[in-house]
C-alpha positions as CSV (number, residue, x, y, z in Angstrom):
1,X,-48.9,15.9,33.3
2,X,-45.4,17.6,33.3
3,X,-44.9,20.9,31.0
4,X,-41.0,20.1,31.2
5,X,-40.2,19.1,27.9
6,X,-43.8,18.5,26.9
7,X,-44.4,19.4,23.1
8,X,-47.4,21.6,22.9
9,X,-50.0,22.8,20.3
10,X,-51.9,25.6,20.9
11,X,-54.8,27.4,19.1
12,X,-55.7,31.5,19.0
13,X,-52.2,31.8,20.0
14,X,-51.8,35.5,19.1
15,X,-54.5,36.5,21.6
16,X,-54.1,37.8,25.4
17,X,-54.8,34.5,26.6
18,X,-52.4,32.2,24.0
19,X,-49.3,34.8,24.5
20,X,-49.8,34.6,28.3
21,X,-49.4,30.4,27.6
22,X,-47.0,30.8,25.3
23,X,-44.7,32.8,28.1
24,X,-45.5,30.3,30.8
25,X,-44.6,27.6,28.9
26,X,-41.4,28.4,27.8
27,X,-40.9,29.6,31.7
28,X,-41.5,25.6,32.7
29,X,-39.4,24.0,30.1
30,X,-41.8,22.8,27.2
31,X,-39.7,22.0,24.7
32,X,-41.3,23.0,21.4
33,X,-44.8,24.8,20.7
34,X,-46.6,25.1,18.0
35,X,-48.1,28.4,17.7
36,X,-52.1,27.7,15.5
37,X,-52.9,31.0,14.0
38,X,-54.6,31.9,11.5
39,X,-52.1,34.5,10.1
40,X,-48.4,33.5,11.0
41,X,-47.5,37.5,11.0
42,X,-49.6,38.0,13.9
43,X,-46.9,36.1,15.9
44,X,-43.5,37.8,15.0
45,X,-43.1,39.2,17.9
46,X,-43.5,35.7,20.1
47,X,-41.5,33.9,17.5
48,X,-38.6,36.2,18.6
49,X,-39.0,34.9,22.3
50,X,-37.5,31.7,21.3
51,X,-36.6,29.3,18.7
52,X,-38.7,26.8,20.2
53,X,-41.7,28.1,18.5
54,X,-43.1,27.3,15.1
55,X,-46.2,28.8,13.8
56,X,-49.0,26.7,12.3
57,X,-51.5,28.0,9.9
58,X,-54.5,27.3,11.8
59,X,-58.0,28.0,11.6
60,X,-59.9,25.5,13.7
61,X,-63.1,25.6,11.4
62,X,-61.0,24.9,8.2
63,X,-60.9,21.1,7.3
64,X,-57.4,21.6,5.1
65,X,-56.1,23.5,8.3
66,X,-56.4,21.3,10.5
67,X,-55.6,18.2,8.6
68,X,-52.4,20.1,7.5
69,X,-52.2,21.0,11.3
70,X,-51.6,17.6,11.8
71,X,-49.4,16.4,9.7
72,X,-47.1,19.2,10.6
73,X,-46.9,18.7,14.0
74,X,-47.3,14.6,14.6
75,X,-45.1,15.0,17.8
76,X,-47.6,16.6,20.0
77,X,-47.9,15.9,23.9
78,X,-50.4,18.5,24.7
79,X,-53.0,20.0,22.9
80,X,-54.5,23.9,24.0
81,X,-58.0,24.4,22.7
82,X,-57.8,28.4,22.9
83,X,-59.2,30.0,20.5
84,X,-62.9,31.5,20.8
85,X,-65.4,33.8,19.4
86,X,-67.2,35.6,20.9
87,X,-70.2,38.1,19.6
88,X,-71.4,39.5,22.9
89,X,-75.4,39.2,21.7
90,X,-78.3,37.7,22.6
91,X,-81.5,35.9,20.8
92,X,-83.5,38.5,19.8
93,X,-81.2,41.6,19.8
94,X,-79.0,39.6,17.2
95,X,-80.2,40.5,13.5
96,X,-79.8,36.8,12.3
97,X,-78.1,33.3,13.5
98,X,-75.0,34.2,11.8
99,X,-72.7,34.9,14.4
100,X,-74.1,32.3,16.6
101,X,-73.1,29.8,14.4
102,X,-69.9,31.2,14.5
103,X,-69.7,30.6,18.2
104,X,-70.2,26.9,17.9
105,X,-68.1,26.7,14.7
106,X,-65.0,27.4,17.2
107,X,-65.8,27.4,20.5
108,X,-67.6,23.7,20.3
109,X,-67.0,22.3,16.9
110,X,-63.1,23.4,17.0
111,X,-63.1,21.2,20.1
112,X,-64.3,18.0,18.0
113,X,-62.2,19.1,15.5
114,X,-58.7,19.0,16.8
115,X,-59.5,16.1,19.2
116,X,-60.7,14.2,16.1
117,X,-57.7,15.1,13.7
118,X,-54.8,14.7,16.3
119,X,-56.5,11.4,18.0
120,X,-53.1,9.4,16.8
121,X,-50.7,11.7,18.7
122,X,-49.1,11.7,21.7
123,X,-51.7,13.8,23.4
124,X,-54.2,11.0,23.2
125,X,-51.8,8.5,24.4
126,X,-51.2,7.8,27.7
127,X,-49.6,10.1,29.6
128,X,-50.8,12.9,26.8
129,X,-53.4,15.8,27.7
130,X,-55.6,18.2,26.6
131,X,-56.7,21.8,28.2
132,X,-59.6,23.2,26.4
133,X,-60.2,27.0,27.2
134,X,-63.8,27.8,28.6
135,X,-65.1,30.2,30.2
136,X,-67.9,30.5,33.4
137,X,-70.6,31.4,31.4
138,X,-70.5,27.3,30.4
139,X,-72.5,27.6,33.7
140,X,-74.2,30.3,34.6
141,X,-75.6,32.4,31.3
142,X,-74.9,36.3,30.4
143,X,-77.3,37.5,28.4
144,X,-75.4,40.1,26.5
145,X,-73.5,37.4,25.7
146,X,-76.0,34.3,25.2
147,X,-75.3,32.3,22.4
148,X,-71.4,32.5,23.7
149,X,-72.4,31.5,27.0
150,X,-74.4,28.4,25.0
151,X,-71.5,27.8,22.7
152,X,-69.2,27.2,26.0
153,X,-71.9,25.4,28.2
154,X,-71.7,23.0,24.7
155,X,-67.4,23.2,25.2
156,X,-68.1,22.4,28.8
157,X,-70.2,19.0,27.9
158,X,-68.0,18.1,25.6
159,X,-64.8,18.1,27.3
160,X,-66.2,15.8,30.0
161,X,-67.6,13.6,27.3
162,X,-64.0,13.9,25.9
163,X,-62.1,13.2,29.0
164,X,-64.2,10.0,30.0
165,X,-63.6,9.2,26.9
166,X,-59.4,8.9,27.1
167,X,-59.3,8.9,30.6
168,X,-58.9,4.9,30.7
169,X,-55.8,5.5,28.5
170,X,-54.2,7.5,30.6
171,X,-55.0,11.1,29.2
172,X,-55.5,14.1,31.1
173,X,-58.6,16.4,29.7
174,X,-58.4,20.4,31.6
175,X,-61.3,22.3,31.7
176,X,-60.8,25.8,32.5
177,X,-63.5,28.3,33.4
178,X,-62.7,31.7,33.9
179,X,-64.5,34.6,34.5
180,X,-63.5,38.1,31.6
181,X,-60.2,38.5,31.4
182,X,-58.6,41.6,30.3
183,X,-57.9,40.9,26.6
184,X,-59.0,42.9,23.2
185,X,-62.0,40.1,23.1
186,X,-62.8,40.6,26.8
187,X,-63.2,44.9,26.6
188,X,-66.3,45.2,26.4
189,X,-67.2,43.2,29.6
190,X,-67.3,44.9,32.7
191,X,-64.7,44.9,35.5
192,X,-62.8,43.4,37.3
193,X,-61.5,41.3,34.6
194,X,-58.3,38.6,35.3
195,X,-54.8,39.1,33.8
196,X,-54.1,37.1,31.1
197,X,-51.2,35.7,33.2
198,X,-53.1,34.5,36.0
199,X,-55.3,32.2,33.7
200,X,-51.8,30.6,32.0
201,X,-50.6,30.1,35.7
202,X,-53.2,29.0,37.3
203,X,-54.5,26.6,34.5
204,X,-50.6,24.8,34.3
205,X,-50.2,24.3,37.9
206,X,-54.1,22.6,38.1
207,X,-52.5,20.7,34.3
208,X,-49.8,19.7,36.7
209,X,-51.4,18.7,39.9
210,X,-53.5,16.3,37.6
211,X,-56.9,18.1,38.2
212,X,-59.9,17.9,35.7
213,X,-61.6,21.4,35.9
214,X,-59.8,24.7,36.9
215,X,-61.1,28.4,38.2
216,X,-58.1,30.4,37.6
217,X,-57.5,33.7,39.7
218,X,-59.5,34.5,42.8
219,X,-62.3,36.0,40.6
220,X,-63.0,32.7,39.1
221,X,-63.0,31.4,42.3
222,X,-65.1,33.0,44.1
223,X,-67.7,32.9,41.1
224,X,-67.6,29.7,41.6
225,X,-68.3,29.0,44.6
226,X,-71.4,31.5,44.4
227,X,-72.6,29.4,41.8
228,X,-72.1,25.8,43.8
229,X,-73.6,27.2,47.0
230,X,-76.8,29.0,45.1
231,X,-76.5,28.9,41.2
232,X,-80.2,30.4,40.8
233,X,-79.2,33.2,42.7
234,X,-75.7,33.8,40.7
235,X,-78.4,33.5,37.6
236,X,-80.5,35.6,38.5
237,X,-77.5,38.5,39.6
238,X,-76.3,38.1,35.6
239,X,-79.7,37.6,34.1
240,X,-80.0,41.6,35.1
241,X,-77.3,41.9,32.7
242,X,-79.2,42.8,29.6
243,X,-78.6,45.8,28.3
244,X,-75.2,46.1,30.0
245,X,-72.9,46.0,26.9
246,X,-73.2,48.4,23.6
């Protein structure tokens, strides 16, 4: 799928990861993005960039959100599943479920969400696509951040359940798995972390070569290939990661 002209929705746009997007796509020619927030105000300063942005109350685990999401923005060509949360807890050293819950509220169930309420745009049309945000840990589990790392091994499944789902109709469905990036919800992971801007790069030239998963920068890279050549070993280096985070 082209960026050039595309018209593009994209969730937790006022983050590190959505601005980096937001600047990449206006570098290759999209023609109008919608910026889903859930406050506008956080996105003055992007809205200045160009007056091909709009923002779009969004909050992907409100039902009048995202219904009104999708009546204001029918025109869609691509859809960006990339907002997250992210508690940075495990079972027993989290007081209750709560935040948990949270985790698959937006990291899974925003997923379903969107796909479900903007199945009759362009995106699911032929020749439409969808890049849902991830994260490594969908495959090999932190445990100062375990119910996040379930929450994405859930976004994981269910973005390959999605693409072979509108892949006979000609959609393109992105999974992208990076390792911490340097953003406000990434400081409390250890370094190195990716720039912002290498995940937005990476992710639209692999949205533009046609290919189905993505490991942006070299980091993501290389953690992937020490998880296909011995995942139990690359679990058993992060499983020593207990106590690692405050």
């Amino acid at each position: 799928m082209r960026v050039e002209n595309s018209t593009v929705l994209i969730t937790g746009a006022n983050g590190g990861i959505g601005k980096a997007f937001v600047t990449e796509l206006l570098h290759r020619g999209a023609a109008k993005i919608y910026l889903g927030v859930r406050d506008p105000q956080t996105v003055k300063s992007l809205l200045a960039l160009s007056s091909r942005l709009a923002p779009v109350v969004l909050d992907v685990t409100n039902p009048a959100h995202i219904e009104a999401a999708a009546k204001a923005a029918p025109d869609v060509t691509l859809l960006i599943n990339n907002a997250g949360a992210a508690s940075f807890s495990g079972v027993l050293s989290a007081a209750d479920a709560a935040n948990a819950r949270q985790e698959m509220e937006v990291n899974y169930f925003g997923i379903i969400n969107l796909a479900q309420a903007f199945r009759h745009t362009p995106a699911f049309q032929n020749g439409g696509g969808v890049i849902n945000v991830l994260s490594i840990l969908a495959q090999v589990t932190l445990p100062v951040a375990g119910t996040y790392s379930a929450s994405k091994a859930a976004s994981l499944a269910i973005t390959r359940t999605l693409r072979a789902e509108v892949k006979p109709r000609g959609v393109q469905v992105l999974g992208v798995l990076p390792v911490q990036a340097d953003t406000t919800m990434g400081a409390a992971l250890p370094e190195p972390k990716l720039k912002p801007a290498e995940i937005a790069i990476d992710t639209l030239d692999a949205l533009e070569a046609g290919e189905e998963e993505v490991y942006p920068g070299a980091l993501s890279q290389a953690a992937a290939q020490a998880f296909k050549a011995d995942p139990a070993g690359l679990q058993a280096q992060f499983s020593t990661m207990v106590h690692a985070i405050s």
